[in-house]
Short mmCIF file of C-alpha atoms in Angstrom, two decimals:
data_model
loop_
_atom_site.label_atom_id
_atom_site.label_comp_id
_atom_site.label_asym_id
_atom_site.label_seq_id
_atom_site.Cartn_x
_atom_site.Cartn_y
_atom_site.Cartn_z
CA MET A 569 224.11 116.33 105.06
CA PRO A 570 220.98 118.48 105.20
CA SER A 571 218.09 117.25 107.16
CA TYR A 572 214.77 116.90 105.88
CA ARG A 573 211.46 117.98 107.75
CA HIS A 574 207.99 117.10 106.78
CA PRO A 575 205.70 119.84 107.02
CA THR A 576 204.00 120.00 110.32
CA TRP A 577 200.34 119.26 109.37
CA LEU A 578 201.64 115.88 108.19
CA LYS A 579 202.27 114.87 111.83
CA GLY A 580 201.05 112.06 113.68
CA GLY A 581 197.06 111.43 112.98
CA SER A 582 196.69 114.65 110.96
CA VAL A 583 198.20 111.52 107.87
CA SER A 584 195.61 109.53 108.89
CA ALA A 585 192.79 112.32 108.92
CA ILE A 586 193.55 113.12 105.34
CA ILE A 587 193.65 109.74 104.05
CA ALA A 588 190.03 109.04 105.81
CA PHE A 589 189.27 112.47 104.15
CA VAL A 590 189.95 111.64 100.42
CA PHE A 591 188.71 108.20 100.73
CA GLY A 592 185.03 109.58 102.05
CA ALA A 593 185.26 112.45 99.09
CA LEU A 594 185.74 109.27 96.96
CA LEU A 595 182.96 107.02 98.20
CA VAL A 596 180.73 110.38 98.18
CA GLY A 597 181.59 110.97 94.35
CA PHE A 598 180.72 107.18 93.64
CA ALA A 599 177.69 107.07 96.00
CA ALA A 600 176.46 110.26 94.35
CA PRO A 601 174.84 108.95 91.00
CA HIS A 602 173.09 106.23 92.63
CA PHE A 603 171.59 108.12 95.21
CA THR A 604 170.62 110.38 92.43
CA ALA A 605 169.30 107.78 90.59
CA GLY A 606 167.32 106.49 93.47
CA ILE A 607 165.33 109.76 94.29
CA ALA A 608 164.72 110.45 90.46
CA ASP A 609 162.94 106.79 90.24
CA LEU A 610 161.24 106.86 93.35
CA PRO A 611 157.92 108.05 91.44
CA ALA A 612 158.26 104.81 88.89
CA ARG A 613 158.52 102.10 91.46
CA PRO A 614 155.07 101.71 92.63
CA VAL A 615 153.73 102.02 88.94
CA LEU A 616 155.96 99.56 87.76
CA GLU A 617 154.57 97.20 90.73
CA GLU A 618 151.10 97.88 90.01
CA LEU A 619 151.98 96.57 85.97
CA ARG A 620 153.58 93.50 86.83
CA LYS A 621 150.18 93.00 88.80
CA GLY A 622 148.13 93.11 85.49
CA ALA A 623 146.97 96.52 86.70
CA ALA A 624 145.29 98.79 84.07
CA LEU A 625 146.80 102.31 84.82
CA THR A 626 145.96 105.65 83.25
CA ILE A 627 148.16 107.75 80.80
CA ARG A 628 149.28 110.40 83.43
CA TYR A 629 150.85 107.60 85.80
CA LEU A 630 152.53 105.66 82.63
CA ASP A 631 153.91 108.86 81.59
CA ILE A 632 154.94 110.17 84.81
CA ALA A 633 156.53 106.88 85.70
CA ALA A 634 158.34 106.62 82.21
CA ASP A 635 159.86 110.06 82.81
CA SER A 636 161.25 109.19 85.96
CA ARG A 637 162.71 105.96 85.01
CA LYS A 638 164.20 107.55 82.25
CA ALA A 639 165.38 110.58 84.43
CA SER A 640 167.16 107.68 86.80
CA LEU A 641 168.71 105.60 83.77
CA ASP A 642 170.26 109.29 82.64
CA TRP A 643 172.64 108.72 86.08
CA ILE A 644 172.86 105.04 86.15
CA GLU A 645 171.69 102.71 83.57
CA ASP A 646 171.43 98.80 83.55
CA GLY A 647 169.76 96.08 81.73
CA ARG A 648 166.68 95.95 84.21
CA GLY A 649 166.34 99.64 84.29
CA TRP A 650 165.70 99.90 80.54
CA ALA A 651 163.50 96.83 80.53
CA SER A 652 161.22 98.35 82.61
CA LEU A 653 161.20 101.44 80.68
CA GLY A 654 160.47 99.32 77.86
CA LEU A 655 157.59 97.97 79.77
CA LEU A 656 156.35 101.56 80.68
CA TYR A 657 156.22 102.72 76.78
CA PHE A 658 154.66 99.28 75.88
CA SER A 659 151.94 99.82 78.17
CA GLU A 660 151.82 103.55 77.09
CA ALA A 661 151.32 102.38 73.61
CA ARG A 662 148.71 99.70 74.19
CA ARG A 663 146.72 102.48 76.19
CA ILE A 664 146.92 105.37 74.00
CA GLY A 665 146.18 102.74 70.81
CA LEU A 666 148.29 101.39 67.53
CA ALA A 667 146.15 102.87 65.07
CA THR A 668 147.44 107.00 66.83
CA VAL A 669 150.49 108.18 65.56
CA SER A 670 151.28 108.67 69.35
CA GLY A 671 150.61 105.15 70.47
CA ARG A 672 153.07 103.66 67.53
CA ALA A 673 155.66 106.32 68.60
CA LYS A 674 155.51 104.96 71.82
CA LEU A 675 155.76 101.11 70.90
CA GLU A 676 158.85 102.54 68.61
CA GLN A 677 160.25 103.96 72.09
CA SER A 678 159.35 100.84 73.73
CA VAL A 679 161.63 98.88 71.07
CA LEU A 680 164.55 101.18 71.26
CA ALA A 681 164.09 100.26 75.37
CA ASP A 682 163.97 96.58 75.48
CA ARG A 683 166.78 96.66 72.54
CA ARG A 684 169.12 98.87 74.51
CA ALA A 685 167.79 96.64 78.09
CA VAL A 686 169.38 93.07 76.12
CA ASN A 687 172.21 94.82 74.90
CA LEU A 688 173.59 95.82 78.28
CA SER A 689 172.27 92.16 79.87
CA PRO A 690 171.39 89.65 77.45
CA GLY A 691 169.15 87.80 80.10
CA GLN A 692 166.43 90.21 79.64
CA ALA A 693 163.61 87.28 79.04
CA TYR A 694 160.85 90.02 79.85
CA ALA A 695 162.41 92.47 77.31
CA TRP A 696 162.86 89.88 74.56
CA THR A 697 159.38 88.95 74.45
CA ARG A 698 158.23 92.22 74.19
CA LEU A 699 160.41 92.48 71.21
CA ALA A 700 158.68 89.52 69.75
CA HIS A 701 155.15 91.17 70.63
CA ALA A 702 156.51 94.44 68.74
CA GLU A 703 157.68 93.16 65.73
CA LEU A 704 154.25 91.33 65.44
CA LEU A 705 152.40 94.71 66.24
CA GLN A 706 154.61 96.76 63.73
CA THR A 707 155.02 94.58 60.80
CA GLY A 708 152.98 91.26 61.72
CA PRO A 709 153.82 87.56 61.15
CA GLY A 710 157.41 87.18 59.73
CA PRO A 711 160.93 85.62 59.56
CA ARG A 712 162.20 88.40 62.11
CA ILE A 713 159.67 87.13 65.16
CA ALA A 714 161.47 83.80 65.45
CA PRO A 715 164.90 84.73 66.75
CA LEU A 716 163.50 87.09 69.27
CA LEU A 717 161.28 84.00 70.03
CA ALA A 718 163.76 81.71 70.61
CA ARG A 719 166.00 84.39 73.03
CA ALA A 720 162.88 84.52 74.82
CA ILE A 721 162.56 81.31 75.40
CA ALA A 722 165.87 80.29 76.32
CA GLN A 723 166.42 83.16 78.73
CA ALA A 724 163.61 81.81 81.06
CA PRO A 725 161.72 78.17 79.93
CA TYR A 726 160.10 77.96 82.58
CA ASP A 727 158.33 81.28 83.86
CA PRO A 728 154.66 81.34 84.24
CA ALA A 729 154.56 84.45 83.73
CA LEU A 730 155.98 84.69 80.25
CA LEU A 731 154.69 81.42 78.93
CA PHE A 732 151.16 81.72 77.68
CA GLY A 733 152.20 85.16 76.15
CA ARG A 734 154.95 83.55 74.02
CA LEU A 735 152.61 80.61 73.39
CA GLU A 736 150.14 83.02 71.80
CA LEU A 737 152.89 84.79 69.99
CA SER A 738 154.44 81.38 68.75
CA PHE A 739 150.92 80.41 67.27
CA LEU A 740 150.13 83.41 65.42
CA THR A 741 153.51 83.05 63.83
CA TRP A 742 153.65 79.46 63.61
CA ARG A 743 154.10 79.46 59.75
CA GLN A 744 156.79 81.54 60.20
CA LEU A 745 158.87 79.61 62.63
CA ASP A 746 161.75 77.00 62.02
CA PRO A 747 161.99 73.62 63.27
CA ALA A 748 164.41 74.76 66.03
CA VAL A 749 162.42 77.13 67.22
CA ARG A 750 159.05 74.93 67.00
CA GLU A 751 160.78 72.64 69.34
CA LEU A 752 161.64 75.33 71.76
CA VAL A 753 157.77 75.76 71.51
CA ALA A 754 156.96 72.31 71.78
CA GLU A 755 158.86 72.36 75.17
CA GLN A 756 156.84 75.39 75.85
CA VAL A 757 153.45 73.84 75.44
CA ARG A 758 154.35 70.43 77.47
CA PHE A 759 154.95 72.71 80.51
CA ALA A 760 152.20 74.36 79.82
CA ALA A 761 150.10 71.15 79.59
CA SER A 762 151.35 70.52 83.31
CA ILE A 763 150.68 73.69 84.85
CA ASP A 764 147.71 74.51 83.48
CA PRO A 765 145.79 72.19 80.62
CA LYS A 766 142.62 74.03 80.85
CA ARG A 767 144.22 77.25 79.79
CA LEU A 768 146.50 75.43 77.32
CA ALA A 769 143.30 74.40 75.59
CA ALA A 770 141.37 77.21 75.28
CA LEU A 771 144.35 79.35 73.61
CA SER A 772 145.28 76.50 71.28
CA ARG A 773 141.46 76.76 70.00
CA GLU A 774 141.68 80.32 70.33
CA ARG A 775 144.71 80.70 68.12
CA TYR A 776 143.69 77.56 65.67
CA ALA A 777 146.58 75.39 67.02
CA ILE A 778 145.26 72.32 67.97
CA SER A 779 147.54 70.09 65.78
CA ALA A 780 150.36 72.09 66.94
CA VAL A 781 149.56 71.39 70.40
CA ARG A 782 148.74 67.79 70.31
CA ASP A 783 152.07 67.10 68.22
CA ALA A 784 154.24 68.71 70.93
CA LEU A 785 152.13 65.87 73.50
CA ILE A 786 152.82 63.25 71.32
CA ASP A 787 155.79 61.74 73.63
CA THR A 788 153.64 62.90 76.40
CA PRO A 789 150.44 60.64 76.48
CA ASP A 790 149.04 61.59 79.78
CA LEU A 791 149.56 65.38 78.88
CA ARG A 792 148.07 64.62 75.61
CA ARG A 793 144.72 62.99 76.95
CA ARG A 794 144.36 65.59 79.66
CA VAL A 795 144.36 68.26 76.87
CA ASP A 796 142.29 66.26 74.39
CA TYR A 797 139.50 66.05 77.02
CA LEU A 798 139.35 69.22 77.92
CA LEU A 799 139.56 70.30 73.85
CA ARG A 800 136.73 67.73 73.56
CA ARG A 801 134.66 68.82 76.58
CA ASN A 802 134.56 72.46 75.26
#
């Protein structure tokens, strides 16, 4: 019977070394896109942080950040990344002005980015809210806003950062909202009355939504009395 011999380079610790090398190469291969995406994204991060704090930034910084985030998404894409890009484009659109061709183009880029965000990750409440806002800006009050608002509220019903912006969109499109969406908004009104009744009263007056607000509070008499007092006072 012939005897089979392993090649000498496979003997002893050589096999372990080869396996370690192969696994190391695979890890480097998997890590490289994440590393490259992270490097590409560096200019976007401080800009996004300032935007989320409410800072007013120049077009130059917004543009650099948008290009940075887009380059990062070319390597690794996820819902949050696309939602952040939607925020950058939306901020650019408003900064440039929607009366301009370039401003409207940026708004459309924002819509495309946010649609990609919710397709990848349906729980992106900020992206859903911006989609509703963009729909209002692009076409005015209409029936297509209601389902966007419903998704936005359902994903984060008690997020104070989104609360009053969504209420304003709801009041502006109240006539186009069906009863199911109005009930979602009514719960938002009750939440708003519990955390900042003064702001709610001011918004309801500004957007001619006093009746809607008072109706939403009919089953919470303490909250209704608090808001009514503020409405009478001002």
